[in-house]
Short mmCIF file of C-alpha atoms and ligand atoms in Angstrom, two decimals:
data_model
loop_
_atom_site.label_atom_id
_atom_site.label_comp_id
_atom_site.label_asym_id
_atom_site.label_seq_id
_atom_site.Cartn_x
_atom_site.Cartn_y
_atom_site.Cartn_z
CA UNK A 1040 -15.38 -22.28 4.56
CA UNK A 1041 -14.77 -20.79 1.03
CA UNK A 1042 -14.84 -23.60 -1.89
CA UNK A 1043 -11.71 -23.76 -3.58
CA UNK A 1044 -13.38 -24.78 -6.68
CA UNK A 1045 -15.87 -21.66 -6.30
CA UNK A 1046 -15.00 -19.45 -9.43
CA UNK A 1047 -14.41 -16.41 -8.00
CA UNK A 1048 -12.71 -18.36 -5.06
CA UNK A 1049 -9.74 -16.10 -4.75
CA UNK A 1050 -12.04 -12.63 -4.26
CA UNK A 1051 -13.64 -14.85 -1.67
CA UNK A 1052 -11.10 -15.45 0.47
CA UNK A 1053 -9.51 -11.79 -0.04
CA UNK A 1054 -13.37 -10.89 1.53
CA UNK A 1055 -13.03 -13.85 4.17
CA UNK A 1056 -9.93 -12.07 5.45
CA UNK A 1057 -11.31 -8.68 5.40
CA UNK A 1058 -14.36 -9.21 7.47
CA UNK A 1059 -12.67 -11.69 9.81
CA UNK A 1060 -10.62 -8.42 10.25
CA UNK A 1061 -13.48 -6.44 11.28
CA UNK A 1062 -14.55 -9.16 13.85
CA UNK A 1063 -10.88 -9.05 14.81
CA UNK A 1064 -11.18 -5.10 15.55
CA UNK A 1065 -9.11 -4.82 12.86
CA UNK A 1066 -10.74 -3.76 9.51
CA UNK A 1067 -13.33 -0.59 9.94
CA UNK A 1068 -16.90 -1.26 8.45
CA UNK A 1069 -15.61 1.39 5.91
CA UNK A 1070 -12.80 -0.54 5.36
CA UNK A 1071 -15.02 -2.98 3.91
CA UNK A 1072 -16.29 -0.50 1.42
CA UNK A 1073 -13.38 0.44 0.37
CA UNK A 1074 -12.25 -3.25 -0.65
CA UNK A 1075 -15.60 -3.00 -2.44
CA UNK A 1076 -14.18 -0.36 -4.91
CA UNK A 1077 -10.95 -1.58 -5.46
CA UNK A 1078 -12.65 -4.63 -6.63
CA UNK A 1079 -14.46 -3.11 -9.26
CA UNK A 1080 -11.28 -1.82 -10.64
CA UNK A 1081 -9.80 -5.28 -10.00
CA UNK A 1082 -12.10 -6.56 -12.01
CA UNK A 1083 -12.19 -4.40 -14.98
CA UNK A 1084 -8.27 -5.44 -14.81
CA UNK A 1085 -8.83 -8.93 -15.43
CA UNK A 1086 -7.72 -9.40 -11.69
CA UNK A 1087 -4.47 -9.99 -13.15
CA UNK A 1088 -1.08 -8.24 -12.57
CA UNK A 1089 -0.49 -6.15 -15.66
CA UNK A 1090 3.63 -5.23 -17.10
CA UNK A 1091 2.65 -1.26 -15.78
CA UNK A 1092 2.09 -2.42 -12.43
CA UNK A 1093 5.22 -4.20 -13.07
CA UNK A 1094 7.27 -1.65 -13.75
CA UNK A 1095 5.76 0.25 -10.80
CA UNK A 1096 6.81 -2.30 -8.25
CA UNK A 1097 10.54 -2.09 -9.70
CA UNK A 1098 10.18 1.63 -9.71
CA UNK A 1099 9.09 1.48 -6.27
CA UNK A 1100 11.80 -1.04 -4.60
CA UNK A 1101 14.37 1.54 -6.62
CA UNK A 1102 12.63 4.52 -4.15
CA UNK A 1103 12.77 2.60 -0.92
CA UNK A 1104 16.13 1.45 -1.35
CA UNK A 1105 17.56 4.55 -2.22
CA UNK A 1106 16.20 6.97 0.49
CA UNK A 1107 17.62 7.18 3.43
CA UNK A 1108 14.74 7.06 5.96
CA UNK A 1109 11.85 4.88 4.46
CA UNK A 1110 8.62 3.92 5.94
CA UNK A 1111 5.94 1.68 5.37
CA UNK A 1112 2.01 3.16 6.73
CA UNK A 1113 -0.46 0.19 7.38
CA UNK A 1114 -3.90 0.56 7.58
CA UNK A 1115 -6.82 -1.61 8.58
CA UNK A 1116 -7.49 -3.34 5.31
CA UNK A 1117 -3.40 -3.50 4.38
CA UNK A 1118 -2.97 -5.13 7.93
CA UNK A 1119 -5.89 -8.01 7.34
CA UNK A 1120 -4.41 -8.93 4.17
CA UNK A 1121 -0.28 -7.88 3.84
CA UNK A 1122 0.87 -7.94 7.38
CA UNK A 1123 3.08 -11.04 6.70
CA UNK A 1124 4.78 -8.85 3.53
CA UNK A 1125 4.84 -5.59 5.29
CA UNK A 1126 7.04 -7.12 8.06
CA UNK A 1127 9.23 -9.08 5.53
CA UNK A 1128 10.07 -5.53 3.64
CA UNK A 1129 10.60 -3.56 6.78
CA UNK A 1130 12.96 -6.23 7.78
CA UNK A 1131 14.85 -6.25 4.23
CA UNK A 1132 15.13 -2.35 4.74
CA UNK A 1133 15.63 -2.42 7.98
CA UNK A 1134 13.16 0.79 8.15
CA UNK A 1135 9.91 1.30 10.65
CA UNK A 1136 6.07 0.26 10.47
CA UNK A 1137 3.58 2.81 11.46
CA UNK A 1138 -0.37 2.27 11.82
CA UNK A 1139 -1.89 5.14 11.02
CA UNK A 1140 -5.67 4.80 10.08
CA UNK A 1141 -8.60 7.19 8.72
CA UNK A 1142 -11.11 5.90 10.65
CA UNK A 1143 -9.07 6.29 13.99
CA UNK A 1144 -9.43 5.28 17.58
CA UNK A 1145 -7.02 4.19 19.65
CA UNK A 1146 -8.43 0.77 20.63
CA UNK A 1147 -8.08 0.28 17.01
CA UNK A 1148 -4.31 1.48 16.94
CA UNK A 1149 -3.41 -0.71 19.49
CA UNK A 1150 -5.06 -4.10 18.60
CA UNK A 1151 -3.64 -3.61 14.73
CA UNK A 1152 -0.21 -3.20 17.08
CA UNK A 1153 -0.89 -6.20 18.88
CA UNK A 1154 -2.11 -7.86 15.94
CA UNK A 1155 1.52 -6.98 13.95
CA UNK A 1156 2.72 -7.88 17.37
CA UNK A 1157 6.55 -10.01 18.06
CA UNK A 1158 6.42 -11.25 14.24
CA UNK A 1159 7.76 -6.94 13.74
CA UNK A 1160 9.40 -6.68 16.88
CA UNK A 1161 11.73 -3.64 17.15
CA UNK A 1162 10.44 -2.21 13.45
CA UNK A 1163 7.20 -1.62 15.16
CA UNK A 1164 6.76 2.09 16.01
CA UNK A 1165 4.22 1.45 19.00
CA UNK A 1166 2.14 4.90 18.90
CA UNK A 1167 2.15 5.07 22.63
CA UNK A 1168 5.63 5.03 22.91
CA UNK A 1169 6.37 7.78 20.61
CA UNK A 1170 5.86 11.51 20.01
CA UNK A 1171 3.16 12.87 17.73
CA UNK A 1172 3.10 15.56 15.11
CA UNK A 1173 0.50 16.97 12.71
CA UNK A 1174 0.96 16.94 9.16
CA UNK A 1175 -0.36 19.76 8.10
CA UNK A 1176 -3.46 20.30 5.60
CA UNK A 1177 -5.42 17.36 6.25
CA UNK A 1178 -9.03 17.40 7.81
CA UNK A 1179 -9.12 13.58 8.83
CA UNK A 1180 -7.47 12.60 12.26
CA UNK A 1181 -4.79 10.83 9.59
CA UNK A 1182 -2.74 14.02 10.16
CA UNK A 1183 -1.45 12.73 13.22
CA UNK A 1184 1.49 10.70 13.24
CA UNK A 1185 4.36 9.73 14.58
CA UNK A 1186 7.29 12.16 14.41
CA UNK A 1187 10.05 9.23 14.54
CA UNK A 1188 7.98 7.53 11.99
CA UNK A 1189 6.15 9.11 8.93
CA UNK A 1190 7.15 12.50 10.46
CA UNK A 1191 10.77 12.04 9.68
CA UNK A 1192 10.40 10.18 6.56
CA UNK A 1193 11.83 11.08 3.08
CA UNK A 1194 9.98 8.14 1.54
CA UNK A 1195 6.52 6.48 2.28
CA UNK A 1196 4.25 3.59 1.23
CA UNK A 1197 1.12 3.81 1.61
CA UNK A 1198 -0.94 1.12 0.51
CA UNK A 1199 -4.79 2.06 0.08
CA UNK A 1200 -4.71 5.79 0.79
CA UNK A 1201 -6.69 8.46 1.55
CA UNK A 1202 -5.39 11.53 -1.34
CA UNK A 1203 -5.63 14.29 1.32
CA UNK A 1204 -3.10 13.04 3.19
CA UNK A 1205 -1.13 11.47 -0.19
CA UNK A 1206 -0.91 14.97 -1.19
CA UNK A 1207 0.31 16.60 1.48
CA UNK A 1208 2.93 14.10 2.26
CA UNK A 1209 3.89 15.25 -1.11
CA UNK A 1210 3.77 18.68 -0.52
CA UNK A 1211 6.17 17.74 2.64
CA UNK A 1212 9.02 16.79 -0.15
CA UNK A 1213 8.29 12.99 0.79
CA UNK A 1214 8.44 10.89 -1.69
CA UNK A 1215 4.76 8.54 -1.92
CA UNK A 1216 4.54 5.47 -3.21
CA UNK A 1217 1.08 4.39 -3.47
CA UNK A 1218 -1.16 1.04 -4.03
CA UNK A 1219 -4.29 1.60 -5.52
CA UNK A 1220 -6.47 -0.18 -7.81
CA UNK A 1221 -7.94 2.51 -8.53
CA UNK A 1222 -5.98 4.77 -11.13
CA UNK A 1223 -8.57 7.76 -11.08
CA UNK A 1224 -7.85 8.75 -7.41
CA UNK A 1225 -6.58 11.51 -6.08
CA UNK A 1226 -3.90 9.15 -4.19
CA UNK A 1227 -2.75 7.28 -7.80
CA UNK A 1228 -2.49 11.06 -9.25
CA UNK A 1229 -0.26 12.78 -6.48
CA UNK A 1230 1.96 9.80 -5.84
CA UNK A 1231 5.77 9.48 -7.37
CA UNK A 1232 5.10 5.90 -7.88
CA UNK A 1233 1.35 4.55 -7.99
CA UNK A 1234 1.25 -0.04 -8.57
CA UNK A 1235 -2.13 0.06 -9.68
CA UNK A 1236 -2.33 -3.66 -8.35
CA UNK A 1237 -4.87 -6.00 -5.28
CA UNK A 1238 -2.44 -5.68 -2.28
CA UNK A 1239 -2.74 -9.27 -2.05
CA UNK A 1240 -0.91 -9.50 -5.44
CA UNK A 1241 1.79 -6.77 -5.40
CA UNK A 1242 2.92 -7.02 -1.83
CA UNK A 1243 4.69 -10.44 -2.03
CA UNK A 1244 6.31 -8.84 -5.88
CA UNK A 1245 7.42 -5.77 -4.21
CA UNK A 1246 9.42 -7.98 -1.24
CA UNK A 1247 10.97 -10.14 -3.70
CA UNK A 1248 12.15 -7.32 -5.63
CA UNK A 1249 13.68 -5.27 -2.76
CA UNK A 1250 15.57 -8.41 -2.15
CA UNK A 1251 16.55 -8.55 -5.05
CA UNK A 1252 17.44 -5.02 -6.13
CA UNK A 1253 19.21 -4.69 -2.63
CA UNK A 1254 22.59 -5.78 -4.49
CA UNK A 1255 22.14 -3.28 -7.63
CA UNK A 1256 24.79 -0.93 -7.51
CA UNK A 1257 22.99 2.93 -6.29
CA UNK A 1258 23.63 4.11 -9.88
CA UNK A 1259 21.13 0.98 -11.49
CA UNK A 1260 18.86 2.14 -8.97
CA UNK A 1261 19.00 5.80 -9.56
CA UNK A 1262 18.63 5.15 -13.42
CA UNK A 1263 15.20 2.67 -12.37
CA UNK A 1264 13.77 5.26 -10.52
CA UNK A 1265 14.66 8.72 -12.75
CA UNK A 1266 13.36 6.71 -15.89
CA UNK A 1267 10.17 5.85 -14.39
CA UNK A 1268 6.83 7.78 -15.44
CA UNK A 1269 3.64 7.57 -13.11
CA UNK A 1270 1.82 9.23 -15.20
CA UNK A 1271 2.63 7.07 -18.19
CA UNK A 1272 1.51 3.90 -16.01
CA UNK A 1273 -2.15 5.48 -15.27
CA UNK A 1274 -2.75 5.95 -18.83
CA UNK A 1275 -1.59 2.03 -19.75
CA UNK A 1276 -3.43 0.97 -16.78
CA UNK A 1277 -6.74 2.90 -18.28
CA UNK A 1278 -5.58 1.86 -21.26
CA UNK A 1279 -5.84 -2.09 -20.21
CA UNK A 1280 -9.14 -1.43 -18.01
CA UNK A 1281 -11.27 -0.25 -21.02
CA UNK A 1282 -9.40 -3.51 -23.40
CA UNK A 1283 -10.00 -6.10 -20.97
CA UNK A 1284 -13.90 -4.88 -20.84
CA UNK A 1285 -14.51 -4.88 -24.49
CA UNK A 1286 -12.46 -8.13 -25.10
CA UNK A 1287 -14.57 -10.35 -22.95
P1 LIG B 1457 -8.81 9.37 -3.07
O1 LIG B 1457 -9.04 10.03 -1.72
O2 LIG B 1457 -7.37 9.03 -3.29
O3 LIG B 1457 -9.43 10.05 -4.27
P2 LIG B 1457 -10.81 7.34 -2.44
O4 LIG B 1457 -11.54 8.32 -1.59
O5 LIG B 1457 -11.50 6.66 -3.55
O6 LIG B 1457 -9.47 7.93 -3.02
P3 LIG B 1457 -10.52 5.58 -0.19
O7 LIG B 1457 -11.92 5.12 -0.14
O8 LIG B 1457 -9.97 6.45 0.90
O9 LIG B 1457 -10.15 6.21 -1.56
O10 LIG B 1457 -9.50 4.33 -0.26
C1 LIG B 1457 -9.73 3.21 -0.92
C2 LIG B 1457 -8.83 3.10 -2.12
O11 LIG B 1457 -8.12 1.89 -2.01
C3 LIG B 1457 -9.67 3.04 -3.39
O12 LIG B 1457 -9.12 3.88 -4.37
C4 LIG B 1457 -9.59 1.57 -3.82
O13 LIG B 1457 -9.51 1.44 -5.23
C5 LIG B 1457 -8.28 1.12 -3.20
N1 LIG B 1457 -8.30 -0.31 -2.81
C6 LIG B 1457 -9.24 -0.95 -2.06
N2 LIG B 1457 -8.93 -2.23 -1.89
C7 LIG B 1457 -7.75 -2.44 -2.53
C8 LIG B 1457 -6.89 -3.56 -2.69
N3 LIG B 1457 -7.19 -4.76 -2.18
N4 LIG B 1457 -5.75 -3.39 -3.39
C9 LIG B 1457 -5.42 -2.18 -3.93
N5 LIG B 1457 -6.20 -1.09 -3.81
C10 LIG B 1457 -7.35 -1.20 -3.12
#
């Protein structure tokens, strides 16, 4: 049990949740690694939610709610820590979840399924039930996925991604809306929208805000997303990596 008065108590339990993941058959073991390098960058960002990642969340409710077939791609690691806030969103869009994991296997499909399990009822694209298709230029077994799903999709998010497969979703003429702490990746650079955020932090922001931007009127939205620059947001959130180091 994790000390709540332990000061880096929050990290703690983000780790708690990851590896109880892994013992779930969740999480990979590279999964693990991953959260490892995100942290860094978490902690060169004060593990704080900065204004750009701000303005990335609104940016990226704008995108989901205007396209007309959005879905949301869960991996291992966003599935140990968001599932509760990737179920909310697909239920305020009324749009599908689909697993869809670099380190596949099907055991591993299916107990992240049963995992998600009644709580995302009919939003729950169960990869068994549905046909397949290849997306094409990617090496990883991430190319597969489900044509109903991701497939059909003219707007993704994909929380912790891989930037093969970030890239050629793009290439596809989907729009990608990424979470990464890190703003150096390939994934941050190819996506429309990147909220350099922890999952843990952004996920319950972007809900709230797709609840709340549900009533703007399309043209609001339109405006939100057209005036919104990714590319802008990596350099503020280098920008606020390199001044939170040399202001300690
Ligand atoms: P790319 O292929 O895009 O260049 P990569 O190979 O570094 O990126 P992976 O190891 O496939 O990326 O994925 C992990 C990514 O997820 C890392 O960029 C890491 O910063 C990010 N990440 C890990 N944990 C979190 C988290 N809790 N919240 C947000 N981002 C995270």
């Amino acid at each position: 049990m994790t000390d709540p008065n332990h000061p880096r108590y929050f990290s703690l339990v983000v780790r708690e949740k990851l590896t109880n993941g892994v013992r779930l058959g969740i999480t990979s073991i590279s999964g693990l690694i991953a959260h490892g390098r995100g942290e860094a960058f978490d902690y060169l960002l004060g593990e704080r939610t900065h204004p750009f990642a701000k303005s990335a969340v609104n940016a990226a409710a704008a995108f989901l709610l205007l396209s007309e077939k959005p879905v949301l791609s869960l991996n291992g690691n966003a599935a140990a820590l968001s599932s509760a806030y990737f179920i909310k969103i697909a239920k305020i869009l009324d749009c599908p979840l689909e697993v869809n994991l670099y380190h596949h296997s099907k055991k591993r499909v299916e107990t992240i399924e049963n995992f998600l399990g009644e709580k995302a009822g009919r939003h729950l694209l169960k990869s068994s039930k549905y046909e397949k298709m290849v997306i094409p230029g990617i090496a990883s077994r991430r190319k597969i996925t489900i044509r109903e799903g991701i497939g059909k999709a003219d707007c993704v998010l994909v929380p912790l991604e891989d930037g093969d497969r970030c890239r050629a979703m793009t290439a596809m003429g989907k729009t990608v809306i990424a979470i990464d702490l890190n703003p150096l990746s390939r994934t941050a650079r190819s996506a429309r929208v990147t909220i350099i955020d922890n999952i843990v932090r952004c996920m319950p922001q972007l809900a709230l805000k797709i609840a709340e931007m549900k009533k703007f009127p399309r043209s609001r939205l339109e405006k939100i997303s057209k005036n919104y620059d990714n590319r802008l947001v990596i350099k503020q959130a280098l920008k606020a990596m390199c001044y939170h180091k040399n202001n300690e």
